[in-house]
Tab-separated table of N, CA and C in Angstrom:
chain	number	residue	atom	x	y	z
B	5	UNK	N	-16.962	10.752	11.469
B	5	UNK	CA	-15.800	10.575	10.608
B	5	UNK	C	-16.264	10.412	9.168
B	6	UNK	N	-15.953	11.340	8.168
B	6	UNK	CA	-15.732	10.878	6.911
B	6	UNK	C	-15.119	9.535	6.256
B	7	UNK	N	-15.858	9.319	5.267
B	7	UNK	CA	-15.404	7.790	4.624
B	7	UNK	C	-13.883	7.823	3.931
B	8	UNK	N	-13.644	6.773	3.902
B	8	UNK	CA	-12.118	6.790	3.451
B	8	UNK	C	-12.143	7.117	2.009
B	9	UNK	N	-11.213	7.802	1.210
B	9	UNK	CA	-11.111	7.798	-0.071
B	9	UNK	C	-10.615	6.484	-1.076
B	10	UNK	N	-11.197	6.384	-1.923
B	10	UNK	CA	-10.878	5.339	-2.992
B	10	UNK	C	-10.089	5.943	-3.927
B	11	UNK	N	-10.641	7.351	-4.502
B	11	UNK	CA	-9.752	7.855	-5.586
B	11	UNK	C	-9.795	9.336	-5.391
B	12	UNK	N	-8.718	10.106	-5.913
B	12	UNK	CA	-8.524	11.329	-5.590
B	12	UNK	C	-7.101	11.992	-5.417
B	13	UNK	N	-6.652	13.223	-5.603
B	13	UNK	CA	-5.957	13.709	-4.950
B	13	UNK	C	-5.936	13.991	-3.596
B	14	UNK	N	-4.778	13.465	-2.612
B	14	UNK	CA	-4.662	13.679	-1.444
B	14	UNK	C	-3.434	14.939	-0.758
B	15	UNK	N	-3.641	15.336	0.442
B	15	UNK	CA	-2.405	16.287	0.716
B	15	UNK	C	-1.389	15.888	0.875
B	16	UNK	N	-0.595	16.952	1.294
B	16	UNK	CA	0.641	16.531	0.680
B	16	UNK	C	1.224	15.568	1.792
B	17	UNK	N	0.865	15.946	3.434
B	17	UNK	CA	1.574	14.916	4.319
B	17	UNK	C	0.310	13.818	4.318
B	18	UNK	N	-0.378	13.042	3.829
B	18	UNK	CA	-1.291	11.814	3.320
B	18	UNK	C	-0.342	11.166	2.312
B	19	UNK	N	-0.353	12.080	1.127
B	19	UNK	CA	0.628	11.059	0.250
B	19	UNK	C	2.210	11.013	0.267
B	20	UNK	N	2.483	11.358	0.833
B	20	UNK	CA	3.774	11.227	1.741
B	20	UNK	C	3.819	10.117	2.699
B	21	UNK	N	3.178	9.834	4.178
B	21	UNK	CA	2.929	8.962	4.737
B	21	UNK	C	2.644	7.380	4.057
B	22	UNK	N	1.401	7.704	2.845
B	22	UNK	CA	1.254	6.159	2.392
B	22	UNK	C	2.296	6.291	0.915
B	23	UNK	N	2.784	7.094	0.709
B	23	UNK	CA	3.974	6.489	-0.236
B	23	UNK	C	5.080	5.616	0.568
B	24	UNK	N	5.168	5.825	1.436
B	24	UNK	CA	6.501	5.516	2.306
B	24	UNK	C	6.058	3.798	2.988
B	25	UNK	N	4.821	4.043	3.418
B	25	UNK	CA	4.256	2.900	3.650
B	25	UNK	C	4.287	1.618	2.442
B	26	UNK	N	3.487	2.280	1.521
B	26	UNK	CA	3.681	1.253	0.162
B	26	UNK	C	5.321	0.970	-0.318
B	27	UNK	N	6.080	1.878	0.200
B	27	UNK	CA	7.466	1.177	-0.107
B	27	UNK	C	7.997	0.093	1.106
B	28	UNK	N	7.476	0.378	2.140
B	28	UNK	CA	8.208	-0.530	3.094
B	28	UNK	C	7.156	-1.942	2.607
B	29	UNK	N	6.142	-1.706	2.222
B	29	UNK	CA	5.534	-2.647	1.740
B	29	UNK	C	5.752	-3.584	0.498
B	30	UNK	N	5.844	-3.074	-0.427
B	30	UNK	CA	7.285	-3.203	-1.533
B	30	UNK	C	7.893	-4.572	-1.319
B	31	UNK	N	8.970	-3.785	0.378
B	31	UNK	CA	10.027	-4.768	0.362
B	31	UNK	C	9.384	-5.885	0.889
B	32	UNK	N	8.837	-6.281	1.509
B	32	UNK	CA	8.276	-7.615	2.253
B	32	UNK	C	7.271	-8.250	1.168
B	33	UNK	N	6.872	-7.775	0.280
B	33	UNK	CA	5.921	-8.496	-0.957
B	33	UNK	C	7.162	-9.252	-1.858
B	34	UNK	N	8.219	-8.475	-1.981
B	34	UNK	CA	9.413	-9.209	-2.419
B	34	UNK	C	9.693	-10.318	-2.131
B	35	UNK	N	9.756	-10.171	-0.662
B	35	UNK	CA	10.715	-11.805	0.356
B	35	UNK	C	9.082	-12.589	-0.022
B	36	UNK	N	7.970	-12.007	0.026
B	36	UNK	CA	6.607	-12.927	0.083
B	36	UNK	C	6.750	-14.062	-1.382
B	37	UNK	N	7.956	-13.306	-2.391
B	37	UNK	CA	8.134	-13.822	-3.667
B	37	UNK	C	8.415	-15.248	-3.751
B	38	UNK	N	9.597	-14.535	-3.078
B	38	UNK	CA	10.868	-15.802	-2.709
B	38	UNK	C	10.503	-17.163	-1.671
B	39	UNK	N	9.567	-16.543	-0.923
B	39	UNK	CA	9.080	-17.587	-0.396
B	39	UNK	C	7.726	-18.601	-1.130
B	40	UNK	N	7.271	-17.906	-1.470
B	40	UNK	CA	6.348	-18.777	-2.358
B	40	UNK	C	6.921	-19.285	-3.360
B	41	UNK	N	8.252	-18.846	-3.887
B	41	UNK	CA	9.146	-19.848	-5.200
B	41	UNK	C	9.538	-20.587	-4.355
B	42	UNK	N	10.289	-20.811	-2.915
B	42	UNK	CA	10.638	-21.851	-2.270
B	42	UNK	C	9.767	-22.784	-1.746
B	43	UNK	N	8.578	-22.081	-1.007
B	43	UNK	CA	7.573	-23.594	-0.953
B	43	UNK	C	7.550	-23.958	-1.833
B	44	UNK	N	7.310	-24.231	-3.503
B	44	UNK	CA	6.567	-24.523	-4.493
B	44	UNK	C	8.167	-24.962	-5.022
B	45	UNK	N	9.216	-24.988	-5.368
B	45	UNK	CA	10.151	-25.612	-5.200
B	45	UNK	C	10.449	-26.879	-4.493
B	46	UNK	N	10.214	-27.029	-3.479
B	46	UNK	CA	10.260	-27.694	-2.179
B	46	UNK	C	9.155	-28.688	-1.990
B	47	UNK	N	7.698	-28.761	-3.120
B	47	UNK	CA	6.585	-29.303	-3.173
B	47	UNK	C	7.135	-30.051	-4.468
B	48	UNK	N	7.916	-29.758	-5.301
B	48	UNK	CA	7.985	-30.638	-6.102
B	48	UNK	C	7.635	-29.649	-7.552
B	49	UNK	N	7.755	-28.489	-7.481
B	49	UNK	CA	7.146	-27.787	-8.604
B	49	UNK	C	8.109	-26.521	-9.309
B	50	UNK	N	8.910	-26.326	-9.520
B	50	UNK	CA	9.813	-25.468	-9.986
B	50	UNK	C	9.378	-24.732	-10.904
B	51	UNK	N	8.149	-25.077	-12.022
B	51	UNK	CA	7.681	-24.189	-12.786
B	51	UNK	C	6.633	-23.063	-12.178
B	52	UNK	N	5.738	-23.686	-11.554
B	52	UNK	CA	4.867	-23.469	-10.212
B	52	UNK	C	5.363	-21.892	-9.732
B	53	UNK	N	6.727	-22.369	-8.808
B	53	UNK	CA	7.704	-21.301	-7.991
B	53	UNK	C	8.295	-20.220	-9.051
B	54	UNK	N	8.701	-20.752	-10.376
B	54	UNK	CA	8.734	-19.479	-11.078
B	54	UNK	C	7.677	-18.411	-11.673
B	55	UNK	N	6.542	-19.290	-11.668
B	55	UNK	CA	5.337	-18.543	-11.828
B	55	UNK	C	4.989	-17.594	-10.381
B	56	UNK	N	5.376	-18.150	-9.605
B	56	UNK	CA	4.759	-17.439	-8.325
B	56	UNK	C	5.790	-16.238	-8.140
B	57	UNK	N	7.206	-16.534	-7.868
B	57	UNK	CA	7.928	-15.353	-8.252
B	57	UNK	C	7.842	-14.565	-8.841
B	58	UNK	N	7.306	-14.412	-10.353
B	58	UNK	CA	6.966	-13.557	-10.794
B	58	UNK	C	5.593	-12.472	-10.483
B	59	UNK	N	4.940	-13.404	-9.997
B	59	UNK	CA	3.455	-13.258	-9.902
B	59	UNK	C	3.815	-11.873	-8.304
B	60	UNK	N	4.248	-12.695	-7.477
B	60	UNK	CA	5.111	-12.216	-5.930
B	60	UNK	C	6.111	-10.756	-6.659
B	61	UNK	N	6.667	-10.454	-7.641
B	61	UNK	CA	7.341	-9.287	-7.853
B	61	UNK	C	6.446	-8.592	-8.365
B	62	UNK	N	5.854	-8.736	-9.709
B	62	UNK	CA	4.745	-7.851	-10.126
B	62	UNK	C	4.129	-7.217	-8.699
B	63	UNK	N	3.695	-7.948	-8.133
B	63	UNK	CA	2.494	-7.647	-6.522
B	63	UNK	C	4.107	-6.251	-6.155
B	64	UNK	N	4.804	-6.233	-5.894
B	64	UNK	CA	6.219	-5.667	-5.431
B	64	UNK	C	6.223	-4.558	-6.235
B	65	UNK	N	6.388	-4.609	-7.818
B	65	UNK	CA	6.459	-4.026	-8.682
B	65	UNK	C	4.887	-2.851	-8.379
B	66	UNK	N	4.162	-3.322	-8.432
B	66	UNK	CA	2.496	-2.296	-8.458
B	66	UNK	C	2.710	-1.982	-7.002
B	67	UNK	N	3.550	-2.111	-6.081
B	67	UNK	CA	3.474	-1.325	-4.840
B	67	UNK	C	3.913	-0.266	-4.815
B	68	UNK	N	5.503	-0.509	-6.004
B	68	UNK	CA	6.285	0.830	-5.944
B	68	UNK	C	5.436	1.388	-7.139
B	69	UNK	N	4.827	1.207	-7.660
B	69	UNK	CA	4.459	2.177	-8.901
B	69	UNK	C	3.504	2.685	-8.591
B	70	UNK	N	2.724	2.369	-6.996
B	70	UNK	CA	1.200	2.818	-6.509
B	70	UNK	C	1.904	3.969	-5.852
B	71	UNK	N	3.321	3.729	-4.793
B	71	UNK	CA	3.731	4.758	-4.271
B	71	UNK	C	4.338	5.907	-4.954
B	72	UNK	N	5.052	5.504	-6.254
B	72	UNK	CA	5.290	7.237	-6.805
B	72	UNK	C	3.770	7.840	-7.410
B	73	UNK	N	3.338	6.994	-7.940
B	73	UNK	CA	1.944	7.751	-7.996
B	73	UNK	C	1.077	8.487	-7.320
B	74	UNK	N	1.413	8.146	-5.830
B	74	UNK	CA	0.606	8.413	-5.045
B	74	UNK	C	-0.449	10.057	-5.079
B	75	UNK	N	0.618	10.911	-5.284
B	75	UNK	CA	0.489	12.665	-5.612
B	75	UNK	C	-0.677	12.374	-6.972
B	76	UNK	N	-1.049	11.700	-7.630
B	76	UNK	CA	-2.097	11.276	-8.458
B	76	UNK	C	-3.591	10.738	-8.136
B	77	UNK	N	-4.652	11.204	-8.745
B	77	UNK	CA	-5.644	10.880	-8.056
B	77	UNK	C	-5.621	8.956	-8.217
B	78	UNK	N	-5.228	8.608	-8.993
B	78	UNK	CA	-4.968	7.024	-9.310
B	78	UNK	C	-4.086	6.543	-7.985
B	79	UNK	N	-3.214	7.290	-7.608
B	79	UNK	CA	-1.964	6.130	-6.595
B	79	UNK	C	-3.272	5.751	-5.424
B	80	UNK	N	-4.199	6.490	-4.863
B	80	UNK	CA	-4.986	5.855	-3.424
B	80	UNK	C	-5.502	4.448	-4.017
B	81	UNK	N	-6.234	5.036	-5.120
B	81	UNK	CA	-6.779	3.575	-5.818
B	81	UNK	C	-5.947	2.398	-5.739
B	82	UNK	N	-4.779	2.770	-6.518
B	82	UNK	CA	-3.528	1.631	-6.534
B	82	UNK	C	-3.076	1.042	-5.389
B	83	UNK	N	-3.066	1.917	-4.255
B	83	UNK	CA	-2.894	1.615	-3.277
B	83	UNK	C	-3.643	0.719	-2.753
B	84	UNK	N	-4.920	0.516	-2.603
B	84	UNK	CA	-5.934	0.125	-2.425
B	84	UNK	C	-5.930	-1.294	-3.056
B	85	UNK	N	-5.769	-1.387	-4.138
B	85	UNK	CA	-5.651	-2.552	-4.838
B	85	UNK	C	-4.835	-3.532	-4.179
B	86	UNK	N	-3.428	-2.642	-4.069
B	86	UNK	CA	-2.256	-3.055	-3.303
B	86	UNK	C	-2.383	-4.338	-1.920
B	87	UNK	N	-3.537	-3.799	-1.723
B	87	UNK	CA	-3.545	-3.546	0.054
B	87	UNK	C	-4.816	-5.509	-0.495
B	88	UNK	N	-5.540	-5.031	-1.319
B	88	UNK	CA	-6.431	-6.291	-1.466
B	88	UNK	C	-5.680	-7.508	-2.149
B	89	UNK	N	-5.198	-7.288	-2.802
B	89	UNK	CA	-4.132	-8.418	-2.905
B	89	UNK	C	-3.414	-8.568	-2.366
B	90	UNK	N	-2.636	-8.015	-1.034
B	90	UNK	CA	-1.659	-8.780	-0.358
B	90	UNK	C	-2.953	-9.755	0.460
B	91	UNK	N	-3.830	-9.245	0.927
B	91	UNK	CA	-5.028	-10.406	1.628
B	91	UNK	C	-4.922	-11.734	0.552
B	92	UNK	N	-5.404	-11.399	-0.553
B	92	UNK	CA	-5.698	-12.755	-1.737
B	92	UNK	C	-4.288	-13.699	-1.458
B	93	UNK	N	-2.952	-13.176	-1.471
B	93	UNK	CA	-1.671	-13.105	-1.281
B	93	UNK	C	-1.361	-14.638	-0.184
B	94	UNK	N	-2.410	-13.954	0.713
B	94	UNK	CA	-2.391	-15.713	1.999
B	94	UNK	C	-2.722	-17.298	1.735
B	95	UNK	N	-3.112	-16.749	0.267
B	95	UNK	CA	-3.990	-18.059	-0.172
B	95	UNK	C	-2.560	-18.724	-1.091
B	96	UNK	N	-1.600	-18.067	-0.746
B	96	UNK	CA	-0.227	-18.929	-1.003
B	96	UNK	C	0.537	-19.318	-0.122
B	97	UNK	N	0.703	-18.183	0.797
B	97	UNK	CA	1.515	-18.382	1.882
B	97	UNK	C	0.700	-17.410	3.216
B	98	UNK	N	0.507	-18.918	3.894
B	98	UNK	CA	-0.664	-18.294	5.107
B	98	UNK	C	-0.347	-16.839	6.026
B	99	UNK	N	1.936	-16.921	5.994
B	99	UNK	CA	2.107	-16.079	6.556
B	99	UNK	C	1.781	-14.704	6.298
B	100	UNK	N	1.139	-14.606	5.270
B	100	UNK	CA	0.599	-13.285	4.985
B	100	UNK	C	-0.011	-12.535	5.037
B	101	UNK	N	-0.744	-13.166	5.752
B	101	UNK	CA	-2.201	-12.620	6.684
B	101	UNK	C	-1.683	-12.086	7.758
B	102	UNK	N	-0.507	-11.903	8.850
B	102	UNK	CA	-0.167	-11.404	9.627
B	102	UNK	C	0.645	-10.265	8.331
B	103	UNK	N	1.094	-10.381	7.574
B	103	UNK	CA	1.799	-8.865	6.485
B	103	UNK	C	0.089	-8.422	6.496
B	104	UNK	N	-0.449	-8.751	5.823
B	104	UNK	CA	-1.935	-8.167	4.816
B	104	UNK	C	-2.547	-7.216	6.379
B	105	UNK	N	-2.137	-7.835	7.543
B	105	UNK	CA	-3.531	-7.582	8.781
B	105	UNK	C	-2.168	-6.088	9.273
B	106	UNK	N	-1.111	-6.428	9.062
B	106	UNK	CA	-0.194	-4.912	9.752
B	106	UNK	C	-0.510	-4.081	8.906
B	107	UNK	N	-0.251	-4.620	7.158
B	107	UNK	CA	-0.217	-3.337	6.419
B	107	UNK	C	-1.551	-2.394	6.367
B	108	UNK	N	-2.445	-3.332	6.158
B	108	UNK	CA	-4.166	-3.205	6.089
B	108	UNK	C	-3.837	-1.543	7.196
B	109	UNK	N	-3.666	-2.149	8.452
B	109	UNK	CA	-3.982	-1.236	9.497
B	109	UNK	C	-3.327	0.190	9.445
B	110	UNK	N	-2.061	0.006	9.021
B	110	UNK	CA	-1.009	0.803	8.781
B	110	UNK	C	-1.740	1.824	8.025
B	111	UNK	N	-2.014	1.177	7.103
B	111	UNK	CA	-2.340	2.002	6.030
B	111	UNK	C	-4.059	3.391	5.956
B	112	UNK	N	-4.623	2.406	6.937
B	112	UNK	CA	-5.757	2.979	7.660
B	112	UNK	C	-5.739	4.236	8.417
B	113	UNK	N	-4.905	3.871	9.472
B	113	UNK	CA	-3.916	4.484	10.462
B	113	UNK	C	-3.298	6.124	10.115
B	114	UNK	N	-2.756	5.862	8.479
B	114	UNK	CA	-1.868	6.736	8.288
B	114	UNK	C	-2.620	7.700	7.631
B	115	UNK	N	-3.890	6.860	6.402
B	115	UNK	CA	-4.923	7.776	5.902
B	115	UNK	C	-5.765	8.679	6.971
B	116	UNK	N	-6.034	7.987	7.535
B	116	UNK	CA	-6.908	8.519	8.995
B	116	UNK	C	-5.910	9.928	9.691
B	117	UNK	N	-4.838	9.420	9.927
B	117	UNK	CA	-3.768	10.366	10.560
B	117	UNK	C	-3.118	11.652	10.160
B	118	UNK	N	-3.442	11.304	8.769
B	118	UNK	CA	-3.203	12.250	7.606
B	118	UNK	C	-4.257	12.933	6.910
B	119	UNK	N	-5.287	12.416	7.010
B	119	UNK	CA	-5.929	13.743	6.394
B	119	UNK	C	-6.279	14.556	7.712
B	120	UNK	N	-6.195	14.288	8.762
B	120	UNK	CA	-6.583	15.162	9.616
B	120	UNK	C	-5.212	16.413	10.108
B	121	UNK	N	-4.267	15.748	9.638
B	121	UNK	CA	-2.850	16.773	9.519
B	121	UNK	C	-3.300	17.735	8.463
B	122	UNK	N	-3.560	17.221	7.420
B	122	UNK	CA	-3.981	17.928	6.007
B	122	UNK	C	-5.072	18.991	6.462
B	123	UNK	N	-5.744	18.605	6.971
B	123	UNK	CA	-7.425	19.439	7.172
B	123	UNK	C	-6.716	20.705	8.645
B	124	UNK	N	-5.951	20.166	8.946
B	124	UNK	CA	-5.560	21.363	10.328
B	124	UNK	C	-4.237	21.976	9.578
B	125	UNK	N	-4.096	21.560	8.835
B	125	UNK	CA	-3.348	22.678	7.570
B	125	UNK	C	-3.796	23.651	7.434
B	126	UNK	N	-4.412	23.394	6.506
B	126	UNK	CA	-5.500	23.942	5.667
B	126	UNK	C	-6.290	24.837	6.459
B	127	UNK	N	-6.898	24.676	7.309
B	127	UNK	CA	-6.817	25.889	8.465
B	127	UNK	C	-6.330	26.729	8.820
B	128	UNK	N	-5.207	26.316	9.560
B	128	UNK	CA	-4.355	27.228	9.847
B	128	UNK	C	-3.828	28.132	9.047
B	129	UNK	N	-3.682	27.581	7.551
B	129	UNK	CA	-3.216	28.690	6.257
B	129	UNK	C	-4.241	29.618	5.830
B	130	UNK	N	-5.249	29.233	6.113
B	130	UNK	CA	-6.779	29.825	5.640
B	130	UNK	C	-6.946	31.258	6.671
B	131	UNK	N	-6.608	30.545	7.958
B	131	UNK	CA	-6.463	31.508	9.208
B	131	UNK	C	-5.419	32.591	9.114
B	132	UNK	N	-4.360	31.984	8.673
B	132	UNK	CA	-2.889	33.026	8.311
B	132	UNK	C	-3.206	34.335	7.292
B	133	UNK	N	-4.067	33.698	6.567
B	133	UNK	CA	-4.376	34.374	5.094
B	133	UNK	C	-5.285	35.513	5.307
B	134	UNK	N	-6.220	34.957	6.236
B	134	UNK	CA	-7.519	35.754	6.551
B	134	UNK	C	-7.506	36.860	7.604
B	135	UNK	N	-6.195	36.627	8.694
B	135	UNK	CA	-5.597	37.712	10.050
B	135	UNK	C	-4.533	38.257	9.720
């Protein structure tokens, strides 16, 4: 098996798959917001929870901006980034390590799943072209 990509243009059903991924991802970095403004609320800290909210949307915000990018050799990167800070992400709210450990995989899963759609493309058109 080839190594995973860090940066690059990917095909077209790869960045398709992890655009879609980084949006469903998106939404749950959102609620990850709201919940870290409510523990930290709830601890006695309201400035705290608005810092973290923000901190929790930005993380939301660079998911969707990793996924329209994606068709860019920058969105895998972004993605990537994405994917390492929702891990850092637990060190607020533990539940996030069960988000960080689905998406992590997901996202593995889909690169893995997808370039090999891409590469039996690419074949087959090569084959079309050539018979």
């Amino acid at each position: 098996m080839r190594r995973l990509p860090l940066y690059g243009r990917q095909g077209k059903f790869t960045f398709r798959l992890l655009a879609i991924a980084l949006l469903g991802q998106s939404v749950i970095l959102s609620f990850f917001a709201l919940v870290a403004r409510g523990n930290a609320i709830a601890s006695g800290d309201p400035e705290g929870g608005t810092r973290l909210l923000w901190v929790g949307l930005g993380l939301a915000a660079l998911a969707l901006v990793a996924s329209g990018l994606m068709r860019r050799p920058v969105g895998i990167t972004l993605g990537w980034v994405v994917q390492v800070l929702t891990w850092v992400s637990a060190t607020v709210v533990t539940i996030m390590l069960g988000v960080a450990l689905v998406f992590t995989a997901l996202w593995v899963l889909l690169l893995v799943q997808g370039l090999k759609v891409d590469t039996l493309v690419a074949q087959r058109e090569a084959a079309a072209e050539g018979g």
